[in-house]
Structures are given as structure tokens and as C-alpha cells.
Amino acid sequence: MKRTKIQEILLCEDFGKEVTVKGWVRTHRDSKVVHFIALNDGSTIKNVQVVADTDKFDEGLFKQITTGACLSVTGKLTQSPGAGQASEISAETIEVLGQCPSDYPMQKKGQSFEYMRQHGHLRLRTNTFGAVMRIRHNMAIAIHQYFHEHGFFYFHTPLITASDCEGAGQMFQVTTKNLYDLKKDKDGKIDYSDDFFGKMTSLTVSGQLEGELGATALGAIYTFGPTFRAENSNTPRHLSEFWMIEPEVAFIDLQDLMDLEEDFIKYCVRWALEHCQDDLEFLNKMIDKTLLQRLNGVLKETFVRLTYTEGIKILEEAVAKGHKFEFPVSWGMDLASEHERYLVEEHFKKPVIMTDYPKEIKAFYMKINEDGKTVQGTDVLFPQIGEIIGGSVREENYDKLIGEIQSRNIPMKDMWWYLDTRKYGSCPHGGFGLGFERLILFVTGMQNIRDVIPFPRSPKNAEF
Ligand code: ATP
Ligand code: MN
């Protein structure tokens, strides 16, 4: 008999109907006359209760029904007398598809997240990781839906690249060279001409530069794919392999860009509240009691928009009033996470979009303001997360862009194709990058970015 997903079973009121469910045992307890088995198949956070009469099955079978075992159960759908559940299954046949011995690592409840990471291959079977992964899926759908509805084309940029887009961190090299026998030239440099691509290549840190090629042809595109950064950032907000969403839009100015950022994030949060209710309620109960309140709060708030210069002023005032930061505050510095969090969590108590940064602390392609000192970058700063989006209006003026490339000693010969966007029919445009896992952190209330991706990659960690 074809199995029915538990999510569907729990909504079904066709009592008396014969159904088959398959899933993993969460709990098994018995009174003398009857056994209760909570079964979960991953389709929902909720379990279905299987009720099995003790005298209908032999004792050996019940012994195999341990936490984590995989069962196929056929029986009648019945209305549950227990509070809070609509239907349960009165078992007629039970087949043990996979036994689960008592050394099953996910057996005990309340294990630490560090323990879960060490058992990353099995942690997906827990309630928390099930909830997070279902929400992650729903957020991916929301993102595609948002851009599709708004006329953006899903655009695939390469993962292997010969350019270091923005020096966004160290890159992972891609090579088929024999590392045991590396030939070097007389200056001690590696000769890449006989490497697979005939030049030095790496995994991409961002799809933006190619995204700009797409936007200046198709009008509006977005990328959604993995990016790689070999930076040694051991923080709860950084991964070595993470997923990024990068929309890029022609004919957009800074105001439009900020509107897009705010509208997009709110759409995703609203989607989560509408499509992931059960999982969010579970996380709100078990992980973060303020989660639902915070998600609803974001929908109501208008994000604060302020310039870097105004932000520095607020931080300097805080220092004058006796607030202690680890890193001193002065115009021109890159904001540390403590500064971002002060603005968002203590001063404004809502999300902040900061703009117009000193050009020295931002990438070469950002549009230079008339003051010649600041650029039209926008970072969206979120409570508990810090930077969730980094974006900018791009410099579309050919000469100004070349000036920046030269003054930063970026090798021009690698950039010829990018410069052609400014040489031929240049247009105002801009875009941003959203770290997918940072969005998932916010939406789930989880504390560590390694716990919102199925198989995290971070320094010294590529297990599973
Ligand atoms: P941060 O200052 O937090 O390291 P960044 O300035 O390096 O971020 P960008 O290069 O602008 O970030 O990348 C765009 C977005 O990608 C960021 O706003 C963030 O959401 C996300 N992001 C950046 N680096 C990482 C990382 N190592 N792991 C996960 N997400 C990241
Ligand atoms: Mn970074």
C-alpha cells in the first residue's frame, strides 16, 4: 500500500480509512493493554500516534520498536481522544524496516549543539534540525518566488573563476596540478599555463561581477548559489561555504535599492510566518522564546535609514556618555560587530540600513558620491545577526572606475571584460548580496550559522 505522509494524515478526517505510514520512532511507551508509538517521517514537526494492542502483536516485535527505528505501519485512521491531536492510527500490521540499536547517538534528548555537530550525519533526524531544514527549504522557495514575481531572471554565474571579485577574503584555489611535483619558474612562481584552465583559478567569493553583465543585458537578475571564502573567521556568523542571493538591477538608485532590500527581507519573513507556522512555534518554544515576536516586529517596523557619518556620530555620543567599546570609534573606521549591534539593538532597537561609507573601507566598484570621499554602499544590519545584506549602487562611469582600479592596484588585465560594461552602453545599476544562512539564522532564532546549513564547512571542518 502506498504510504501517506504524516503531515497529510494529521489533517485527514476520513476516520475509519485504512492508511500506511512510514517513519522513524520518536518514542515508544506502553500500558499493559496497549502500546503508544510516536512516529515522525520528516514531513512535519508533528508525530503521528500509532496505537498497537499488546495482544495483537508478539513481544519480539515490540522489543524492536526502539527510538530511531524505522517502521512501516498500516492501520485505521481514528479520531484521537488525546488532547491536541486530531487523528491517530490504530495499527493492524507493523513492519520494522530498520532496527535501531541502543547506541543510536540521537537517542537522548537535550544534547548540546556541539554534540549534534559531531554527529552531523544524524542530527537531521532531530526535531530542531528537521524544523530548521524545512524552514530553509521554504526560504529558498520564497526567494525564487519574490524575484520571479518582480520580473528578475534567475541567472547562473560560474563557481570557478579566474578573477578575485572584490578581495572579499581569501579564495580556495582550483587546480589539477600535481602538488607533489610543482614546477616553478626562475622567480619561484608557479607556472599555470599547463594547469587545467591555463591560468590560476579559484572558487568564487561572489557572483556579482558576472551578475552585472546579466543585469546590464536582461534588466534585472538574481543569483542564488554557493560561494566560498577561505577566510579564517571562526565566528558564529561565518562559514567557508555559504549560499548567497545576489540581485542586480539596471536603472536603480540608492533609494530604490534600499526599498528593494527592505521589501525583499519582509517578504521572506512574512513567507516564513505564513508557511512554517508549526516549525516556528516549535523553535519559539524550544530555542528562542522571543522568535515569533521578533519576526512579527520586523514586519511592522520601518527600517531606519542612516548614513555612516550619522552612525559614527551616534557611536561617538555613546562613548562620550560612558559606553565602552573594545575598538575605538572614529570616522573612517570599519564598523565592528559591537558597533553595528549597539546601533541596532540598543540605540534604534530595529533594523538599520546604513549608507554612504568611506570609500577606503568598501569595494572598488561602488559609486563615488559628489564629496569624493564616500560611496553609495548600503549594509542592512539586523538584531543579533549584524550585517545580513551588503550592497551598493555601482560606479558606472568608466574613467572613475578605472581610477579606483588603478589606485587600488587591481590587475587591470583581469578586469577587461568587466570594464566593457562601462565602455559600451554603460547604465546606472546596483544590487546586493544577502547571506542565505544569515537570513535563516534570523528566521529560526538559531545561534550558530553551522546549525542552519545541513553540512557546514568551516576552518578545520569538512566532515560529512
Ligand atoms: P562580514 O563583514 O560579516 O564578514 P562581508 O562584508 O564580508 O560580511 P559581503 O562580502 O558584503 O560580506 O557579502 C554579502 C553578504 O554575505 C553579507 O552581508 C553576509 O550576509 C554574507 N556573508 C559574508 N561572508 C559570509 C560568511 N563567511 N559566511 C556566511 N555569510 C557570509
Ligand atoms: Mn567578511
PDB file of C-alpha atoms in Angstrom, residues 234-448:
ATOM      1  CA  ASN A 234      35.842  31.354  13.414  1.00  0.00           C
ATOM      2  CA  THR A 235      32.626  33.113  14.335  1.00  0.00           C
ATOM      3  CA  PRO A 236      29.015  32.011  14.715  1.00  0.00           C
ATOM      4  CA  ARG A 237      28.237  34.167  11.610  1.00  0.00           C
ATOM      5  CA  HIS A 238      30.806  32.912   9.089  1.00  0.00           C
ATOM      6  CA  LEU A 239      31.049  29.758   7.008  1.00  0.00           C
ATOM      7  CA  SER A 240      33.697  28.801   4.455  1.00  0.00           C
ATOM      8  CA  GLU A 241      30.970  27.655   2.071  1.00  0.00           C
ATOM      9  CA  PHE A 242      27.720  29.583   2.203  1.00  0.00           C
ATOM     10  CA  TRP A 243      24.833  30.402  -0.087  1.00  0.00           C
ATOM     11  CA  MET A 244      24.347  33.890  -1.363  1.00  0.00           C
ATOM     12  CA  ILE A 245      21.482  35.645  -3.109  1.00  0.00           C
ATOM     13  CA  GLU A 246      22.664  38.480  -5.325  1.00  0.00           C
ATOM     14  CA  PRO A 247      20.105  40.538  -7.207  1.00  0.00           C
ATOM     15  CA  GLU A 248      21.469  43.071  -9.672  1.00  0.00           C
ATOM     16  CA  VAL A 249      19.265  45.704 -11.288  1.00  0.00           C
ATOM     17  CA  ALA A 250      19.701  48.205 -14.093  1.00  0.00           C
ATOM     18  CA  PHE A 251      18.412  51.789 -13.704  1.00  0.00           C
ATOM     19  CA  ILE A 252      18.239  51.687  -9.917  1.00  0.00           C
ATOM     20  CA  ASP A 253      19.343  54.394  -7.496  1.00  0.00           C
ATOM     21  CA  LEU A 254      20.237  54.227  -3.827  1.00  0.00           C
ATOM     22  CA  GLN A 255      16.674  54.880  -2.627  1.00  0.00           C
ATOM     23  CA  ASP A 256      15.239  52.167  -4.897  1.00  0.00           C
ATOM     24  CA  LEU A 257      17.933  49.780  -3.769  1.00  0.00           C
ATOM     25  CA  MET A 258      17.117  50.305  -0.089  1.00  0.00           C
ATOM     26  CA  ASP A 259      13.412  49.867  -0.855  1.00  0.00           C
ATOM     27  CA  LEU A 260      14.204  46.588  -2.618  1.00  0.00           C
ATOM     28  CA  GLU A 261      16.297  45.330   0.305  1.00  0.00           C
ATOM     29  CA  GLU A 262      13.609  46.104   2.851  1.00  0.00           C
ATOM     30  CA  ASP A 263      10.724  44.789   0.769  1.00  0.00           C
ATOM     31  CA  PHE A 264      12.590  41.584  -0.047  1.00  0.00           C
ATOM     32  CA  ILE A 265      13.515  40.747   3.552  1.00  0.00           C
ATOM     33  CA  LYS A 266       9.988  41.471   4.763  1.00  0.00           C
ATOM     34  CA  TYR A 267       8.560  39.241   2.045  1.00  0.00           C
ATOM     35  CA  CYS A 268      10.781  36.367   3.190  1.00  0.00           C
ATOM     36  CA  VAL A 269       9.886  36.844   6.856  1.00  0.00           C
ATOM     37  CA  ARG A 270       6.175  37.038   6.024  1.00  0.00           C
ATOM     38  CA  TRP A 271       6.510  33.882   3.939  1.00  0.00           C
ATOM     39  CA  ALA A 272       8.058  32.066   6.888  1.00  0.00           C
ATOM     40  CA  LEU A 273       5.241  33.155   9.193  1.00  0.00           C
ATOM     41  CA  GLU A 274       2.652  32.014   6.657  1.00  0.00           C
ATOM     42  CA  HIS A 275       4.232  28.730   5.550  1.00  0.00           C
ATOM     43  CA  CYS A 276       6.252  27.470   8.508  1.00  0.00           C
ATOM     44  CA  GLN A 277       3.908  28.018  11.421  1.00  0.00           C
ATOM     45  CA  ASP A 278       4.386  24.646  13.151  1.00  0.00           C
ATOM     46  CA  ASP A 279       8.160  24.726  12.869  1.00  0.00           C
ATOM     47  CA  LEU A 280       8.348  28.339  14.044  1.00  0.00           C
ATOM     48  CA  GLU A 281       6.135  27.581  17.028  1.00  0.00           C
ATOM     49  CA  PHE A 282       8.402  24.680  17.916  1.00  0.00           C
ATOM     50  CA  LEU A 283      11.540  26.843  17.680  1.00  0.00           C
ATOM     51  CA  ASN A 284       9.837  29.625  19.608  1.00  0.00           C
ATOM     52  CA  LYS A 285       9.161  27.165  22.408  1.00  0.00           C
ATOM     53  CA  MET A 286      12.469  25.285  22.399  1.00  0.00           C
ATOM     54  CA  ILE A 287      15.145  27.637  21.059  1.00  0.00           C
ATOM     55  CA  ASP A 288      14.178  31.279  21.395  1.00  0.00           C
ATOM     56  CA  LYS A 289      11.101  32.480  23.238  1.00  0.00           C
ATOM     57  CA  THR A 290      11.160  35.853  21.505  1.00  0.00           C
ATOM     58  CA  LEU A 291      11.381  34.485  17.960  1.00  0.00           C
ATOM     59  CA  LEU A 292       7.796  34.959  16.807  1.00  0.00           C
ATOM     60  CA  GLN A 293       7.616  38.345  18.436  1.00  0.00           C
ATOM     61  CA  ARG A 294      10.805  39.395  16.654  1.00  0.00           C
ATOM     62  CA  LEU A 295       9.643  38.148  13.255  1.00  0.00           C
ATOM     63  CA  ASN A 296       6.304  39.920  13.587  1.00  0.00           C
ATOM     64  CA  GLY A 297       8.145  43.001  14.823  1.00  0.00           C
ATOM     65  CA  VAL A 298      10.270  43.226  11.683  1.00  0.00           C
ATOM     66  CA  LEU A 299       7.153  43.288   9.520  1.00  0.00           C
ATOM     67  CA  LYS A 300       5.775  46.256  11.423  1.00  0.00           C
ATOM     68  CA  GLU A 301       8.979  48.276  11.635  1.00  0.00           C
ATOM     69  CA  THR A 302      10.159  50.686   9.009  1.00  0.00           C
ATOM     70  CA  PHE A 303      13.887  50.093   8.835  1.00  0.00           C
ATOM     71  CA  VAL A 304      15.991  53.033   9.986  1.00  0.00           C
ATOM     72  CA  ARG A 305      17.996  54.584   7.169  1.00  0.00           C
ATOM     73  CA  LEU A 306      21.075  56.447   8.161  1.00  0.00           C
ATOM     74  CA  THR A 307      24.431  57.405   6.745  1.00  0.00           C
ATOM     75  CA  TYR A 308      27.693  56.065   8.026  1.00  0.00           C
ATOM     76  CA  THR A 309      28.601  59.600   9.132  1.00  0.00           C
ATOM     77  CA  GLU A 310      25.401  59.860  11.206  1.00  0.00           C
ATOM     78  CA  GLY A 311      26.082  56.395  12.619  1.00  0.00           C
ATOM     79  CA  ILE A 312      29.579  57.380  13.720  1.00  0.00           C
ATOM     80  CA  LYS A 313      28.131  60.450  15.416  1.00  0.00           C
ATOM     81  CA  ILE A 314      25.728  58.285  17.441  1.00  0.00           C
ATOM     82  CA  LEU A 315      28.547  55.943  18.435  1.00  0.00           C
ATOM     83  CA  GLU A 316      30.760  58.863  19.460  1.00  0.00           C
ATOM     84  CA  GLU A 317      27.937  60.220  21.602  1.00  0.00           C
ATOM     85  CA  ALA A 318      27.589  56.801  23.219  1.00  0.00           C
ATOM     86  CA  VAL A 319      31.308  56.800  24.013  1.00  0.00           C
ATOM     87  CA  ALA A 320      31.030  60.318  25.468  1.00  0.00           C
ATOM     88  CA  LYS A 321      28.227  59.069  27.722  1.00  0.00           C
ATOM     89  CA  GLY A 322      30.499  56.329  29.015  1.00  0.00           C
ATOM     90  CA  HIS A 323      29.643  53.368  26.766  1.00  0.00           C
ATOM     91  CA  LYS A 324      32.689  51.114  26.394  1.00  0.00           C
ATOM     92  CA  PHE A 325      33.571  49.597  23.019  1.00  0.00           C
ATOM     93  CA  GLU A 326      36.502  47.270  22.511  1.00  0.00           C
ATOM     94  CA  PHE A 327      37.517  49.098  19.318  1.00  0.00           C
ATOM     95  CA  PRO A 328      37.753  52.908  19.338  1.00  0.00           C
ATOM     96  CA  VAL A 329      35.260  54.874  17.233  1.00  0.00           C
ATOM     97  CA  SER A 330      36.351  57.371  14.608  1.00  0.00           C
ATOM     98  CA  TRP A 331      35.235  58.429  11.126  1.00  0.00           C
ATOM     99  CA  GLY A 332      36.889  56.227   8.532  1.00  0.00           C
ATOM    100  CA  MET A 333      36.981  53.040  10.556  1.00  0.00           C
ATOM    101  CA  ASP A 334      35.201  49.861   9.508  1.00  0.00           C
ATOM    102  CA  LEU A 335      32.377  49.191  11.945  1.00  0.00           C
ATOM    103  CA  ALA A 336      32.974  46.162  14.140  1.00  0.00           C
ATOM    104  CA  SER A 337      30.116  43.917  15.049  1.00  0.00           C
ATOM    105  CA  GLU A 338      29.899  45.530  18.532  1.00  0.00           C
ATOM    106  CA  HIS A 339      29.233  48.912  16.858  1.00  0.00           C
ATOM    107  CA  GLU A 340      26.626  47.529  14.491  1.00  0.00           C
ATOM    108  CA  ARG A 341      24.889  45.770  17.338  1.00  0.00           C
ATOM    109  CA  TYR A 342      24.914  48.872  19.521  1.00  0.00           C
ATOM    110  CA  LEU A 343      23.112  50.838  16.805  1.00  0.00           C
ATOM    111  CA  VAL A 344      20.587  48.121  16.044  1.00  0.00           C
ATOM    112  CA  GLU A 345      19.950  46.542  19.432  1.00  0.00           C
ATOM    113  CA  GLU A 346      20.470  49.405  21.863  1.00  0.00           C
ATOM    114  CA  HIS A 347      20.067  52.708  20.080  1.00  0.00           C
ATOM    115  CA  PHE A 348      17.337  52.176  17.465  1.00  0.00           C
ATOM    116  CA  LYS A 349      16.035  48.759  18.543  1.00  0.00           C
ATOM    117  CA  LYS A 350      15.147  47.944  14.947  1.00  0.00           C
ATOM    118  CA  PRO A 351      16.865  47.026  11.668  1.00  0.00           C
ATOM    119  CA  VAL A 352      19.123  49.684  10.214  1.00  0.00           C
ATOM    120  CA  ILE A 353      20.149  50.319   6.619  1.00  0.00           C
ATOM    121  CA  MET A 354      23.414  52.193   6.666  1.00  0.00           C
ATOM    122  CA  THR A 355      24.700  54.022   3.602  1.00  0.00           C
ATOM    123  CA  ASP A 356      27.438  56.261   2.258  1.00  0.00           C
ATOM    124  CA  TYR A 357      30.540  54.658   3.698  1.00  0.00           C
ATOM    125  CA  PRO A 358      34.085  55.996   3.364  1.00  0.00           C
ATOM    126  CA  LYS A 359      35.323  54.650   0.073  1.00  0.00           C
ATOM    127  CA  GLU A 360      38.517  53.243   1.592  1.00  0.00           C
ATOM    128  CA  ILE A 361      36.627  50.583   3.540  1.00  0.00           C
ATOM    129  CA  LYS A 362      34.462  49.461   0.611  1.00  0.00           C
ATOM    130  CA  ALA A 363      34.987  47.658  -2.692  1.00  0.00           C
ATOM    131  CA  PHE A 364      36.327  49.371  -5.812  1.00  0.00           C
ATOM    132  CA  TYR A 365      33.083  49.183  -7.811  1.00  0.00           C
ATOM    133  CA  MET A 366      30.877  51.271  -5.518  1.00  0.00           C
ATOM    134  CA  LYS A 367      29.577  54.559  -6.899  1.00  0.00           C
ATOM    135  CA  ILE A 368      31.518  57.530  -5.588  1.00  0.00           C
ATOM    136  CA  ASN A 369      29.454  60.375  -4.122  1.00  0.00           C
ATOM    137  CA  GLU A 370      29.993  64.003  -5.089  1.00  0.00           C
ATOM    138  CA  ASP A 371      32.010  64.591  -1.928  1.00  0.00           C
ATOM    139  CA  GLY A 372      34.655  62.295  -3.439  1.00  0.00           C
ATOM    140  CA  LYS A 373      35.071  60.635  -0.024  1.00  0.00           C
ATOM    141  CA  THR A 374      32.065  58.371   0.391  1.00  0.00           C
ATOM    142  CA  VAL A 375      30.427  55.704  -1.739  1.00  0.00           C
ATOM    143  CA  GLN A 376      26.839  54.569  -2.241  1.00  0.00           C
ATOM    144  CA  GLY A 377      27.162  51.311  -0.326  1.00  0.00           C
ATOM    145  CA  THR A 378      24.295  50.007   1.800  1.00  0.00           C
ATOM    146  CA  ASP A 379      24.574  47.447   4.557  1.00  0.00           C
ATOM    147  CA  VAL A 380      21.454  46.111   6.225  1.00  0.00           C
ATOM    148  CA  LEU A 381      22.104  45.491   9.910  1.00  0.00           C
ATOM    149  CA  PHE A 382      19.855  43.166  11.886  1.00  0.00           C
ATOM    150  CA  PRO A 383      19.415  42.488  15.576  1.00  0.00           C
ATOM    151  CA  GLN A 384      21.555  39.551  16.753  1.00  0.00           C
ATOM    152  CA  ILE A 385      22.929  38.962  13.265  1.00  0.00           C
ATOM    153  CA  GLY A 386      24.750  42.171  12.408  1.00  0.00           C
ATOM    154  CA  GLU A 387      25.272  42.530   8.665  1.00  0.00           C
ATOM    155  CA  ILE A 388      22.717  40.487   6.752  1.00  0.00           C
ATOM    156  CA  ILE A 389      22.987  42.329   3.416  1.00  0.00           C
ATOM    157  CA  GLY A 390      25.840  44.189   1.759  1.00  0.00           C
ATOM    158  CA  GLY A 391      25.040  46.114  -1.406  1.00  0.00           C
ATOM    159  CA  SER A 392      25.714  49.222  -3.435  1.00  0.00           C
ATOM    160  CA  VAL A 393      24.979  51.343  -6.426  1.00  0.00           C
ATOM    161  CA  ARG A 394      27.827  50.558  -8.830  1.00  0.00           C
ATOM    162  CA  GLU A 395      30.127  53.140 -10.348  1.00  0.00           C
ATOM    163  CA  GLU A 396      29.000  53.330 -13.962  1.00  0.00           C
ATOM    164  CA  ASN A 397      31.476  55.997 -15.049  1.00  0.00           C
ATOM    165  CA  TYR A 398      34.305  54.369 -16.986  1.00  0.00           C
ATOM    166  CA  ASP A 399      37.028  56.836 -16.012  1.00  0.00           C
ATOM    167  CA  LYS A 400      36.129  56.948 -12.336  1.00  0.00           C
ATOM    168  CA  LEU A 401      36.053  53.156 -12.188  1.00  0.00           C
ATOM    169  CA  ILE A 402      39.465  52.882 -13.845  1.00  0.00           C
ATOM    170  CA  GLY A 403      40.762  55.433 -11.354  1.00  0.00           C
ATOM    171  CA  GLU A 404      39.673  53.221  -8.458  1.00  0.00           C
ATOM    172  CA  ILE A 405      41.074  50.070 -10.037  1.00  0.00           C
ATOM    173  CA  GLN A 406      44.433  51.758 -10.565  1.00  0.00           C
ATOM    174  CA  SER A 407      44.658  53.384  -7.172  1.00  0.00           C
ATOM    175  CA  ARG A 408      43.931  50.014  -5.545  1.00  0.00           C
ATOM    176  CA  ASN A 409      46.457  48.162  -7.690  1.00  0.00           C
ATOM    177  CA  ILE A 410      43.890  45.717  -9.006  1.00  0.00           C
ATOM    178  CA  PRO A 411      45.422  43.963 -12.038  1.00  0.00           C
ATOM    179  CA  MET A 412      43.680  45.625 -14.990  1.00  0.00           C
ATOM    180  CA  LYS A 413      44.262  42.794 -17.431  1.00  0.00           C
ATOM    181  CA  ASP A 414      41.915  40.576 -15.449  1.00  0.00           C
ATOM    182  CA  MET A 415      39.195  43.204 -15.492  1.00  0.00           C
ATOM    183  CA  TRP A 416      38.856  43.970 -19.204  1.00  0.00           C
ATOM    184  CA  TRP A 417      35.524  42.220 -19.622  1.00  0.00           C
ATOM    185  CA  TYR A 418      34.056  43.947 -16.565  1.00  0.00           C
ATOM    186  CA  LEU A 419      35.210  47.343 -17.821  1.00  0.00           C
ATOM    187  CA  ASP A 420      33.443  46.706 -21.126  1.00  0.00           C
ATOM    188  CA  THR A 421      30.088  47.091 -19.292  1.00  0.00           C
ATOM    189  CA  ARG A 422      31.096  50.718 -18.684  1.00  0.00           C
ATOM    190  CA  LYS A 423      32.627  51.179 -22.107  1.00  0.00           C
ATOM    191  CA  TYR A 424      29.646  50.005 -24.155  1.00  0.00           C
ATOM    192  CA  GLY A 425      26.260  51.431 -23.218  1.00  0.00           C
ATOM    193  CA  SER A 426      27.020  51.927 -19.552  1.00  0.00           C
ATOM    194  CA  CYS A 427      23.979  52.344 -17.322  1.00  0.00           C
ATOM    195  CA  PRO A 428      23.271  53.159 -13.697  1.00  0.00           C
ATOM    196  CA  HIS A 429      22.782  49.928 -11.776  1.00  0.00           C
ATOM    197  CA  GLY A 430      23.143  48.353  -8.386  1.00  0.00           C
ATOM    198  CA  GLY A 431      22.495  45.291  -6.321  1.00  0.00           C
ATOM    199  CA  PHE A 432      23.189  43.494  -3.101  1.00  0.00           C
ATOM    200  CA  GLY A 433      24.290  40.208  -1.580  1.00  0.00           C
ATOM    201  CA  LEU A 434      22.263  38.505   1.105  1.00  0.00           C
ATOM    202  CA  GLY A 435      23.868  35.684   3.048  1.00  0.00           C
ATOM    203  CA  PHE A 436      21.253  32.926   2.933  1.00  0.00           C
ATOM    204  CA  GLU A 437      22.364  31.351   6.205  1.00  0.00           C
ATOM    205  CA  ARG A 438      22.256  34.709   7.990  1.00  0.00           C
ATOM    206  CA  LEU A 439      18.638  35.037   6.896  1.00  0.00           C
ATOM    207  CA  ILE A 440      17.972  31.513   8.187  1.00  0.00           C
ATOM    208  CA  LEU A 441      19.644  32.398  11.495  1.00  0.00           C
ATOM    209  CA  PHE A 442      17.278  35.310  11.871  1.00  0.00           C
ATOM    210  CA  VAL A 443      14.174  33.392  10.859  1.00  0.00           C
ATOM    211  CA  THR A 444      14.885  30.352  13.058  1.00  0.00           C
ATOM    212  CA  GLY A 445      16.363  32.050  16.124  1.00  0.00           C
ATOM    213  CA  MET A 446      19.308  29.632  15.976  1.00  0.00           C
ATOM    214  CA  GLN A 447      22.532  30.995  17.438  1.00  0.00           C
ATOM    215  CA  ASN A 448      25.232  29.425  15.288  1.00  0.00           C
TER     216      ASN A 448
END
